[in-house]
Amino acid sequence: MAQHLIITAVGTDRPGIGNKIIHLISDLGCNIIDSRIALLGNDFTLIMLISGTASQVTRVEHSLPQLGAEHDLLTMVKRTSTHTELAQQFTIEAHIQADDKIGLTEQVTYFFASKEIGINALSAKTLNVEQHDKFQIALSASISGEYNLMQLQEEFASFCESLNVQGTLNFINNG
């Protein structure tokens, strides 16, 4: 039975640093199920889900800290299991643009949490546009077909208006 491991790594960005981790995982016989790499400031960040036999995953758990020490990376691992996909009929895609202000990401995530909608992915970024900081949030979530989409659309529009931000909410039918 396959074992699963979440890997995170953070360190100063430089060419090939992601490949060092990927090479280790492949060399130890594990499979990459899902991964994200992002640059935050001057740092490289990686989060990855891998699978393998119990002994392969254990070897990654023991080898990764050494690799991290050799390349000045902060690493962390956590055992997990496969994600059980729920049959959700719709995927939500939300996009918000606004002048940058503290607390906006929290307000957006609270909006969805208060409606018991779990966020699948979120990207939040400050951009300097014409000497003025603009903020963008993009997120995706999944909901069942029993959810009132019109009501959610109206509540989201009202929410965006109350914050004086521009937002769009799109629904993709998965069924």
Short mmCIF file of N, CA, C and O in Angstrom, two decimals, residues 3-133:
data_model
loop_
_atom_site.label_atom_id
_atom_site.label_comp_id
_atom_site.label_asym_id
_atom_site.label_seq_id
_atom_site.Cartn_x
_atom_site.Cartn_y
_atom_site.Cartn_z
N GLN A 3 2.36 4.85 0.63
CA GLN A 3 2.44 5.82 1.72
C GLN A 3 2.53 7.21 1.08
O GLN A 3 3.03 7.35 -0.03
N HIS A 4 2.08 8.22 1.82
CA HIS A 4 2.09 9.59 1.29
C HIS A 4 2.79 10.52 2.27
O HIS A 4 2.66 10.37 3.49
N LEU A 5 3.50 11.49 1.70
CA LEU A 5 4.29 12.41 2.50
C LEU A 5 4.17 13.82 1.91
O LEU A 5 4.31 13.99 0.70
N ILE A 6 3.93 14.79 2.78
CA ILE A 6 3.97 16.19 2.37
C ILE A 6 5.36 16.71 2.69
O ILE A 6 5.88 16.49 3.78
N ILE A 7 5.95 17.40 1.72
CA ILE A 7 7.27 18.00 1.88
C ILE A 7 7.14 19.50 1.71
O ILE A 7 6.49 19.96 0.77
N THR A 8 7.76 20.27 2.59
CA THR A 8 7.89 21.71 2.39
C THR A 8 9.37 22.06 2.49
O THR A 8 10.11 21.45 3.26
N ALA A 9 9.77 23.03 1.69
CA ALA A 9 11.15 23.50 1.71
C ALA A 9 11.16 25.00 1.42
O ALA A 9 10.41 25.47 0.57
N VAL A 10 12.00 25.73 2.15
CA VAL A 10 12.15 27.17 1.97
C VAL A 10 13.63 27.50 2.06
O VAL A 10 14.34 27.00 2.94
N GLY A 11 14.09 28.35 1.15
CA GLY A 11 15.48 28.78 1.19
C GLY A 11 15.75 29.84 0.14
O GLY A 11 14.90 30.11 -0.71
N THR A 12 16.92 30.42 0.19
CA THR A 12 17.29 31.44 -0.78
C THR A 12 17.19 30.89 -2.19
O THR A 12 17.69 29.79 -2.47
N ASP A 13 16.54 31.64 -3.06
CA ASP A 13 16.36 31.18 -4.44
C ASP A 13 17.68 31.21 -5.20
O ASP A 13 18.49 32.11 -5.04
N ARG A 14 17.88 30.15 -5.99
CA ARG A 14 19.01 30.08 -6.89
C ARG A 14 18.70 29.01 -7.94
O ARG A 14 17.90 28.10 -7.68
N PRO A 15 19.28 29.12 -9.12
CA PRO A 15 18.98 28.16 -10.18
C PRO A 15 19.25 26.72 -9.74
O PRO A 15 20.28 26.42 -9.15
N GLY A 16 18.29 25.85 -10.02
CA GLY A 16 18.46 24.42 -9.77
C GLY A 16 18.09 23.94 -8.38
O GLY A 16 18.14 22.73 -8.13
N ILE A 17 17.71 24.83 -7.48
CA ILE A 17 17.44 24.39 -6.11
C ILE A 17 16.22 23.46 -6.05
O ILE A 17 16.23 22.47 -5.33
N GLY A 18 15.19 23.74 -6.84
CA GLY A 18 14.03 22.85 -6.88
C GLY A 18 14.38 21.49 -7.41
O GLY A 18 13.90 20.46 -6.91
N ASN A 19 15.27 21.46 -8.39
CA ASN A 19 15.68 20.19 -8.97
C ASN A 19 16.42 19.32 -7.97
O ASN A 19 16.34 18.08 -8.04
N LYS A 20 17.14 19.92 -7.02
CA LYS A 20 17.84 19.12 -6.00
C LYS A 20 16.85 18.25 -5.23
O LYS A 20 17.08 17.07 -4.99
N ILE A 21 15.73 18.85 -4.85
CA ILE A 21 14.71 18.12 -4.08
C ILE A 21 14.02 17.09 -4.97
O ILE A 21 13.84 15.93 -4.58
N ILE A 22 13.65 17.51 -6.16
CA ILE A 22 12.97 16.61 -7.10
C ILE A 22 13.86 15.41 -7.45
O ILE A 22 13.39 14.27 -7.50
N HIS A 23 15.15 15.66 -7.64
CA HIS A 23 16.08 14.57 -7.94
C HIS A 23 16.15 13.58 -6.78
O HIS A 23 16.13 12.36 -6.99
N LEU A 24 16.22 14.09 -5.55
CA LEU A 24 16.26 13.21 -4.37
C LEU A 24 15.02 12.31 -4.32
O LEU A 24 15.13 11.10 -4.13
N ILE A 25 13.87 12.90 -4.53
CA ILE A 25 12.61 12.15 -4.47
C ILE A 25 12.58 11.07 -5.55
O ILE A 25 12.25 9.91 -5.28
N SER A 26 12.95 11.45 -6.76
CA SER A 26 12.96 10.48 -7.87
C SER A 26 14.00 9.39 -7.64
O SER A 26 13.75 8.21 -7.88
N ASP A 27 15.19 9.80 -7.18
CA ASP A 27 16.28 8.86 -6.94
C ASP A 27 15.91 7.82 -5.89
O ASP A 27 16.36 6.67 -5.95
N LEU A 28 15.07 8.21 -4.92
CA LEU A 28 14.65 7.28 -3.87
C LEU A 28 13.40 6.49 -4.26
O LEU A 28 12.85 5.75 -3.45
N GLY A 29 12.94 6.67 -5.51
CA GLY A 29 11.86 5.85 -6.04
C GLY A 29 10.45 6.34 -5.74
O GLY A 29 9.49 5.60 -5.95
N CYS A 30 10.32 7.55 -5.27
CA CYS A 30 8.98 8.07 -4.96
C CYS A 30 8.40 8.82 -6.15
O CYS A 30 9.11 9.27 -7.04
N ASN A 31 7.08 8.95 -6.12
CA ASN A 31 6.34 9.61 -7.18
C ASN A 31 5.80 10.94 -6.66
O ASN A 31 5.29 11.02 -5.55
N ILE A 32 5.90 11.99 -7.48
CA ILE A 32 5.34 13.30 -7.11
C ILE A 32 3.88 13.32 -7.55
O ILE A 32 3.58 13.21 -8.73
N ILE A 33 2.99 13.47 -6.58
CA ILE A 33 1.55 13.48 -6.84
C ILE A 33 1.07 14.90 -7.15
O ILE A 33 0.28 15.12 -8.05
N ASP A 34 1.55 15.87 -6.39
CA ASP A 34 1.12 17.26 -6.53
C ASP A 34 2.25 18.14 -6.01
O ASP A 34 2.94 17.77 -5.06
N SER A 35 2.45 19.30 -6.62
CA SER A 35 3.50 20.19 -6.12
C SER A 35 3.24 21.63 -6.52
O SER A 35 2.56 21.90 -7.51
N ARG A 36 3.79 22.54 -5.73
CA ARG A 36 3.74 23.97 -5.99
C ARG A 36 5.11 24.54 -5.66
O ARG A 36 5.71 24.19 -4.65
N ILE A 37 5.58 25.42 -6.51
CA ILE A 37 6.81 26.17 -6.25
C ILE A 37 6.46 27.64 -6.42
O ILE A 37 5.76 28.01 -7.36
N ALA A 38 6.93 28.46 -5.50
CA ALA A 38 6.68 29.90 -5.59
C ALA A 38 7.91 30.64 -5.09
O ALA A 38 8.66 30.14 -4.25
N LEU A 39 8.09 31.84 -5.61
CA LEU A 39 9.12 32.74 -5.10
C LEU A 39 8.41 33.75 -4.22
O LEU A 39 7.47 34.42 -4.66
N LEU A 40 8.85 33.85 -2.98
CA LEU A 40 8.30 34.81 -2.03
C LEU A 40 9.48 35.65 -1.56
O LEU A 40 10.38 35.14 -0.89
N GLY A 41 9.49 36.92 -1.95
CA GLY A 41 10.65 37.75 -1.68
C GLY A 41 11.82 37.17 -2.47
O GLY A 41 11.69 36.87 -3.66
N ASN A 42 12.95 36.97 -1.80
CA ASN A 42 14.12 36.36 -2.45
C ASN A 42 14.21 34.87 -2.18
O ASN A 42 15.24 34.25 -2.44
N ASP A 43 13.15 34.30 -1.61
CA ASP A 43 13.18 32.89 -1.22
C ASP A 43 12.35 32.01 -2.13
O ASP A 43 11.28 32.38 -2.61
N PHE A 44 12.88 30.82 -2.33
CA PHE A 44 12.24 29.72 -3.04
C PHE A 44 11.38 28.99 -2.01
O PHE A 44 11.81 28.75 -0.88
N THR A 45 10.16 28.65 -2.38
CA THR A 45 9.30 27.84 -1.50
C THR A 45 8.74 26.69 -2.32
O THR A 45 8.42 26.85 -3.50
N LEU A 46 8.64 25.55 -1.69
CA LEU A 46 8.12 24.36 -2.36
C LEU A 46 7.22 23.63 -1.38
O LEU A 46 7.53 23.53 -0.19
N ILE A 47 6.10 23.16 -1.88
CA ILE A 47 5.25 22.23 -1.12
C ILE A 47 4.87 21.13 -2.10
O ILE A 47 4.57 21.40 -3.26
N MET A 48 4.96 19.91 -1.62
CA MET A 48 4.81 18.78 -2.53
C MET A 48 4.19 17.59 -1.79
O MET A 48 4.45 17.38 -0.61
N LEU A 49 3.38 16.83 -2.52
CA LEU A 49 2.84 15.57 -2.02
C LEU A 49 3.48 14.46 -2.84
O LEU A 49 3.44 14.49 -4.07
N ILE A 50 4.10 13.50 -2.14
CA ILE A 50 4.73 12.38 -2.82
C ILE A 50 4.14 11.07 -2.32
O ILE A 50 3.52 11.03 -1.25
N SER A 51 4.36 10.02 -3.08
CA SER A 51 3.94 8.68 -2.65
C SER A 51 5.04 7.68 -2.96
O SER A 51 5.89 7.91 -3.83
N GLY A 52 5.00 6.60 -2.23
CA GLY A 52 5.96 5.51 -2.43
C GLY A 52 5.68 4.41 -1.43
O GLY A 52 4.74 4.49 -0.63
N THR A 53 6.52 3.38 -1.46
CA THR A 53 6.39 2.32 -0.47
C THR A 53 6.79 2.90 0.89
O THR A 53 7.40 3.98 0.96
N ALA A 54 6.49 2.17 1.94
CA ALA A 54 6.84 2.63 3.29
C ALA A 54 8.34 2.88 3.40
O ALA A 54 8.77 3.91 3.96
N SER A 55 9.16 2.00 2.85
CA SER A 55 10.61 2.18 2.97
C SER A 55 11.10 3.35 2.12
O SER A 55 12.00 4.09 2.53
N GLN A 56 10.51 3.56 0.94
CA GLN A 56 10.91 4.70 0.10
C GLN A 56 10.59 6.02 0.78
O GLN A 56 11.42 6.94 0.81
N VAL A 57 9.39 6.12 1.33
CA VAL A 57 8.97 7.36 2.00
C VAL A 57 9.83 7.59 3.25
O VAL A 57 10.24 8.73 3.53
N THR A 58 10.15 6.54 3.97
CA THR A 58 11.02 6.67 5.15
C THR A 58 12.40 7.17 4.75
O THR A 58 12.99 8.02 5.44
N ARG A 59 12.91 6.67 3.63
CA ARG A 59 14.22 7.15 3.16
C ARG A 59 14.18 8.64 2.81
O ARG A 59 15.13 9.37 3.09
N VAL A 60 13.07 9.10 2.21
CA VAL A 60 12.94 10.54 1.93
C VAL A 60 12.91 11.32 3.24
O VAL A 60 13.59 12.34 3.38
N GLU A 61 12.15 10.82 4.23
CA GLU A 61 12.08 11.50 5.53
C GLU A 61 13.46 11.66 6.16
O GLU A 61 13.74 12.68 6.78
N HIS A 62 14.31 10.66 6.00
CA HIS A 62 15.63 10.70 6.61
C HIS A 62 16.67 11.44 5.76
O HIS A 62 17.62 12.01 6.29
N SER A 63 16.49 11.45 4.44
CA SER A 63 17.47 12.08 3.54
C SER A 63 17.23 13.57 3.33
O SER A 63 18.18 14.32 3.09
N LEU A 64 16.00 14.00 3.38
CA LEU A 64 15.68 15.39 3.08
C LEU A 64 16.35 16.39 4.04
O LEU A 64 16.87 17.41 3.58
N PRO A 65 16.37 16.14 5.37
CA PRO A 65 17.05 17.11 6.25
C PRO A 65 18.53 17.29 5.91
O PRO A 65 19.05 18.40 5.98
N GLN A 66 19.20 16.21 5.52
CA GLN A 66 20.60 16.32 5.13
C GLN A 66 20.75 17.17 3.88
O GLN A 66 21.62 18.04 3.79
N LEU A 67 19.88 16.94 2.89
CA LEU A 67 19.90 17.75 1.67
C LEU A 67 19.63 19.21 2.01
O LEU A 67 20.29 20.11 1.48
N GLY A 68 18.69 19.44 2.90
CA GLY A 68 18.38 20.80 3.32
C GLY A 68 19.58 21.47 3.96
O GLY A 68 19.88 22.63 3.66
N ALA A 69 20.28 20.76 4.81
CA ALA A 69 21.47 21.32 5.48
C ALA A 69 22.57 21.64 4.46
O ALA A 69 23.22 22.68 4.56
N GLU A 70 22.74 20.78 3.48
CA GLU A 70 23.76 20.99 2.46
C GLU A 70 23.48 22.22 1.59
O GLU A 70 24.39 22.84 1.08
N HIS A 71 22.19 22.56 1.42
CA HIS A 71 21.81 23.64 0.50
C HIS A 71 21.11 24.80 1.22
O HIS A 71 20.43 25.60 0.57
N ASP A 72 21.26 24.87 2.54
CA ASP A 72 20.70 25.95 3.34
C ASP A 72 19.19 26.10 3.13
O ASP A 72 18.67 27.19 2.88
N LEU A 73 18.49 24.98 3.21
CA LEU A 73 17.04 24.94 3.07
C LEU A 73 16.41 24.54 4.41
O LEU A 73 16.90 23.62 5.07
N LEU A 74 15.35 25.19 4.76
CA LEU A 74 14.52 24.77 5.88
C LEU A 74 13.52 23.77 5.32
O LEU A 74 12.79 24.08 4.37
N THR A 75 13.52 22.54 5.83
CA THR A 75 12.63 21.51 5.30
C THR A 75 11.75 20.94 6.41
O THR A 75 12.12 20.95 7.59
N MET A 76 10.59 20.46 6.01
CA MET A 76 9.66 19.83 6.94
C MET A 76 8.90 18.76 6.18
O MET A 76 8.61 18.92 4.99
N VAL A 77 8.59 17.65 6.85
CA VAL A 77 7.81 16.58 6.24
C VAL A 77 6.68 16.19 7.18
O VAL A 77 6.78 16.35 8.40
N LYS A 78 5.60 15.69 6.60
CA LYS A 78 4.47 15.20 7.38
C LYS A 78 3.80 14.07 6.62
O LYS A 78 3.49 14.22 5.44
N ARG A 79 3.61 12.95 7.29
CA ARG A 79 2.89 11.83 6.69
C ARG A 79 1.42 12.22 6.54
O ARG A 79 0.86 12.93 7.37
N THR A 80 0.81 11.73 5.47
CA THR A 80 -0.59 12.01 5.22
C THR A 80 -1.19 10.82 4.47
O THR A 80 -0.55 9.79 4.31
N SER A 81 -2.40 10.97 4.01
CA SER A 81 -3.04 9.95 3.18
C SER A 81 -3.56 10.62 1.92
O SER A 81 -3.52 11.84 1.81
N THR A 82 -4.04 9.83 1.00
CA THR A 82 -4.55 10.41 -0.24
C THR A 82 -5.77 11.26 0.07
O THR A 82 -6.53 10.99 1.01
N HIS A 83 -5.96 12.28 -0.73
CA HIS A 83 -7.10 13.17 -0.57
C HIS A 83 -8.34 12.49 -1.13
O HIS A 83 -8.31 11.98 -2.26
N THR A 84 -9.39 12.46 -0.37
CA THR A 84 -10.63 11.87 -0.83
C THR A 84 -11.44 12.97 -1.51
O THR A 84 -11.88 13.92 -0.86
N GLU A 85 -11.60 12.84 -2.81
CA GLU A 85 -12.36 13.82 -3.56
C GLU A 85 -13.85 13.64 -3.26
O GLU A 85 -14.38 12.54 -3.36
N LEU A 86 -14.49 14.73 -2.89
CA LEU A 86 -15.93 14.72 -2.72
C LEU A 86 -16.56 15.06 -4.07
O LEU A 86 -16.03 15.89 -4.80
N ALA A 87 -17.66 14.44 -4.37
CA ALA A 87 -18.34 14.72 -5.63
C ALA A 87 -19.00 16.10 -5.51
O ALA A 87 -20.10 16.22 -4.98
N GLN A 88 -18.31 17.12 -5.96
CA GLN A 88 -18.84 18.47 -5.93
C GLN A 88 -19.24 18.85 -7.34
O GLN A 88 -18.48 18.66 -8.28
N GLN A 89 -20.42 19.43 -7.46
CA GLN A 89 -20.94 19.72 -8.78
C GLN A 89 -20.35 20.98 -9.40
O GLN A 89 -20.23 21.08 -10.61
N PHE A 90 -19.95 21.95 -8.55
CA PHE A 90 -19.45 23.21 -9.10
C PHE A 90 -18.10 23.58 -8.51
O PHE A 90 -17.83 23.35 -7.33
N THR A 91 -17.27 24.19 -9.36
CA THR A 91 -16.04 24.81 -8.92
C THR A 91 -16.27 26.32 -8.97
O THR A 91 -16.81 26.83 -9.96
N ILE A 92 -15.90 26.99 -7.91
CA ILE A 92 -15.99 28.45 -7.84
C ILE A 92 -14.62 29.01 -8.17
O ILE A 92 -13.61 28.53 -7.65
N GLU A 93 -14.59 30.03 -8.99
CA GLU A 93 -13.38 30.81 -9.21
C GLU A 93 -13.69 32.25 -8.85
O GLU A 93 -14.58 32.86 -9.44
N ALA A 94 -12.98 32.78 -7.86
CA ALA A 94 -13.20 34.15 -7.41
C ALA A 94 -11.93 34.96 -7.65
O ALA A 94 -10.82 34.47 -7.44
N HIS A 95 -12.12 36.19 -8.11
CA HIS A 95 -11.01 37.11 -8.35
C HIS A 95 -11.38 38.46 -7.74
O HIS A 95 -12.49 38.95 -7.96
N ILE A 96 -10.44 39.04 -7.00
CA ILE A 96 -10.67 40.34 -6.38
C ILE A 96 -9.47 41.22 -6.67
O ILE A 96 -8.32 40.78 -6.56
N GLN A 97 -9.76 42.46 -7.03
CA GLN A 97 -8.72 43.47 -7.23
C GLN A 97 -9.09 44.69 -6.40
O GLN A 97 -10.27 45.08 -6.36
N ALA A 98 -8.09 45.28 -5.77
CA ALA A 98 -8.36 46.42 -4.90
C ALA A 98 -7.09 47.19 -4.64
O ALA A 98 -5.99 46.71 -4.94
N ASP A 99 -7.23 48.37 -4.07
CA ASP A 99 -6.07 49.04 -3.51
C ASP A 99 -5.60 48.17 -2.35
O ASP A 99 -6.42 47.59 -1.62
N ASP A 100 -4.31 48.08 -2.17
CA ASP A 100 -3.76 47.24 -1.11
C ASP A 100 -4.16 47.78 0.25
O ASP A 100 -4.06 48.98 0.50
N LYS A 101 -4.66 46.89 1.09
CA LYS A 101 -5.00 47.27 2.46
C LYS A 101 -4.88 46.05 3.37
O LYS A 101 -5.17 44.92 2.97
N ILE A 102 -4.43 46.29 4.56
CA ILE A 102 -4.23 45.22 5.54
C ILE A 102 -5.57 44.58 5.88
O ILE A 102 -6.57 45.27 6.08
N GLY A 103 -5.58 43.25 5.95
CA GLY A 103 -6.76 42.51 6.37
C GLY A 103 -7.67 42.05 5.26
O GLY A 103 -8.64 41.33 5.51
N LEU A 104 -7.38 42.44 4.02
CA LEU A 104 -8.27 42.07 2.92
C LEU A 104 -8.32 40.56 2.70
O LEU A 104 -9.40 39.99 2.53
N THR A 105 -7.18 39.89 2.74
CA THR A 105 -7.18 38.43 2.55
C THR A 105 -7.98 37.75 3.64
O THR A 105 -8.74 36.81 3.37
N GLU A 106 -7.85 38.21 4.86
CA GLU A 106 -8.62 37.63 5.97
C GLU A 106 -10.10 37.82 5.75
O GLU A 106 -10.90 36.90 5.98
N GLN A 107 -10.51 38.99 5.29
CA GLN A 107 -11.94 39.25 5.06
C GLN A 107 -12.49 38.35 3.95
O GLN A 107 -13.60 37.83 4.06
N VAL A 108 -11.70 38.14 2.90
CA VAL A 108 -12.14 37.29 1.80
C VAL A 108 -12.24 35.84 2.26
O VAL A 108 -13.24 35.16 1.99
N THR A 109 -11.23 35.35 2.96
CA THR A 109 -11.29 33.96 3.42
C THR A 109 -12.42 33.77 4.44
O THR A 109 -13.06 32.72 4.47
N TYR A 110 -12.68 34.80 5.26
CA TYR A 110 -13.79 34.70 6.22
C TYR A 110 -15.13 34.63 5.49
O TYR A 110 -16.02 33.89 5.91
N PHE A 111 -15.27 35.38 4.42
CA PHE A 111 -16.53 35.35 3.64
C PHE A 111 -16.86 33.91 3.26
O PHE A 111 -17.97 33.44 3.46
N PHE A 112 -15.89 33.20 2.71
CA PHE A 112 -16.14 31.82 2.28
C PHE A 112 -16.27 30.87 3.47
O PHE A 112 -17.12 29.98 3.47
N ALA A 113 -15.45 31.06 4.50
CA ALA A 113 -15.54 30.20 5.68
C ALA A 113 -16.91 30.34 6.36
O ALA A 113 -17.48 29.35 6.82
N SER A 114 -17.44 31.55 6.40
CA SER A 114 -18.74 31.78 7.05
C SER A 114 -19.87 31.09 6.29
O SER A 114 -20.93 30.86 6.85
N LYS A 115 -19.63 30.76 5.05
CA LYS A 115 -20.62 30.05 4.24
C LYS A 115 -20.28 28.55 4.16
O LYS A 115 -20.88 27.82 3.38
N GLU A 116 -19.30 28.15 4.97
CA GLU A 116 -18.84 26.76 5.04
C GLU A 116 -18.38 26.24 3.68
O GLU A 116 -18.66 25.11 3.29
N ILE A 117 -17.66 27.12 2.96
CA ILE A 117 -17.07 26.76 1.68
C ILE A 117 -15.57 26.69 1.89
O ILE A 117 -14.93 27.69 2.24
N GLY A 118 -15.01 25.50 1.71
CA GLY A 118 -13.57 25.30 1.87
C GLY A 118 -12.82 25.77 0.63
O GLY A 118 -13.25 25.52 -0.50
N ILE A 119 -11.72 26.45 0.83
CA ILE A 119 -10.91 26.96 -0.28
C ILE A 119 -9.92 25.88 -0.72
O ILE A 119 -9.19 25.33 0.10
N ASN A 120 -9.89 25.58 -2.02
CA ASN A 120 -8.97 24.59 -2.58
C ASN A 120 -7.61 25.20 -2.87
O ASN A 120 -6.58 24.53 -2.72
N ALA A 121 -7.59 26.43 -3.36
CA ALA A 121 -6.34 27.11 -3.72
C ALA A 121 -6.55 28.61 -3.60
O ALA A 121 -7.65 29.10 -3.85
N LEU A 122 -5.49 29.32 -3.20
CA LEU A 122 -5.56 30.76 -3.06
C LEU A 122 -4.21 31.37 -3.42
O LEU A 122 -3.17 30.85 -3.02
N SER A 123 -4.25 32.45 -4.18
CA SER A 123 -3.06 33.22 -4.51
C SER A 123 -3.37 34.67 -4.19
O SER A 123 -4.38 35.20 -4.67
N ALA A 124 -2.55 35.29 -3.37
CA ALA A 124 -2.74 36.70 -3.01
C ALA A 124 -1.43 37.42 -3.29
O ALA A 124 -0.36 36.94 -2.90
N LYS A 125 -1.51 38.58 -3.95
CA LYS A 125 -0.29 39.23 -4.39
C LYS A 125 -0.47 40.74 -4.43
O LYS A 125 -1.50 41.23 -4.88
N THR A 126 0.55 41.47 -3.96
CA THR A 126 0.59 42.92 -4.06
C THR A 126 1.44 43.29 -5.27
O THR A 126 2.55 42.81 -5.43
N LEU A 127 0.90 44.16 -6.11
CA LEU A 127 1.59 44.62 -7.31
C LEU A 127 1.75 46.13 -7.24
O LEU A 127 0.84 46.83 -6.80
N ASN A 128 2.89 46.62 -7.69
CA ASN A 128 3.08 48.06 -7.75
C ASN A 128 2.73 48.51 -9.16
O ASN A 128 3.44 48.20 -10.11
N VAL A 129 1.60 49.20 -9.30
CA VAL A 129 1.11 49.66 -10.59
C VAL A 129 1.12 51.18 -10.58
O VAL A 129 0.40 51.80 -9.80
N GLU A 130 1.94 51.76 -11.45
CA GLU A 130 2.04 53.22 -11.56
C GLU A 130 2.24 53.88 -10.20
O GLU A 130 1.51 54.78 -9.81
N GLN A 131 3.21 53.39 -9.45
CA GLN A 131 3.59 53.93 -8.14
C GLN A 131 2.50 53.79 -7.08
O GLN A 131 2.47 54.50 -6.10
N HIS A 132 1.57 52.86 -7.31
CA HIS A 132 0.47 52.65 -6.37
C HIS A 132 0.30 51.15 -6.15
O HIS A 132 0.23 50.39 -7.11
N ASP A 133 0.23 50.73 -4.90
CA ASP A 133 0.09 49.30 -4.61
C ASP A 133 -1.33 48.82 -4.86
O ASP A 133 -2.29 49.35 -4.29
#
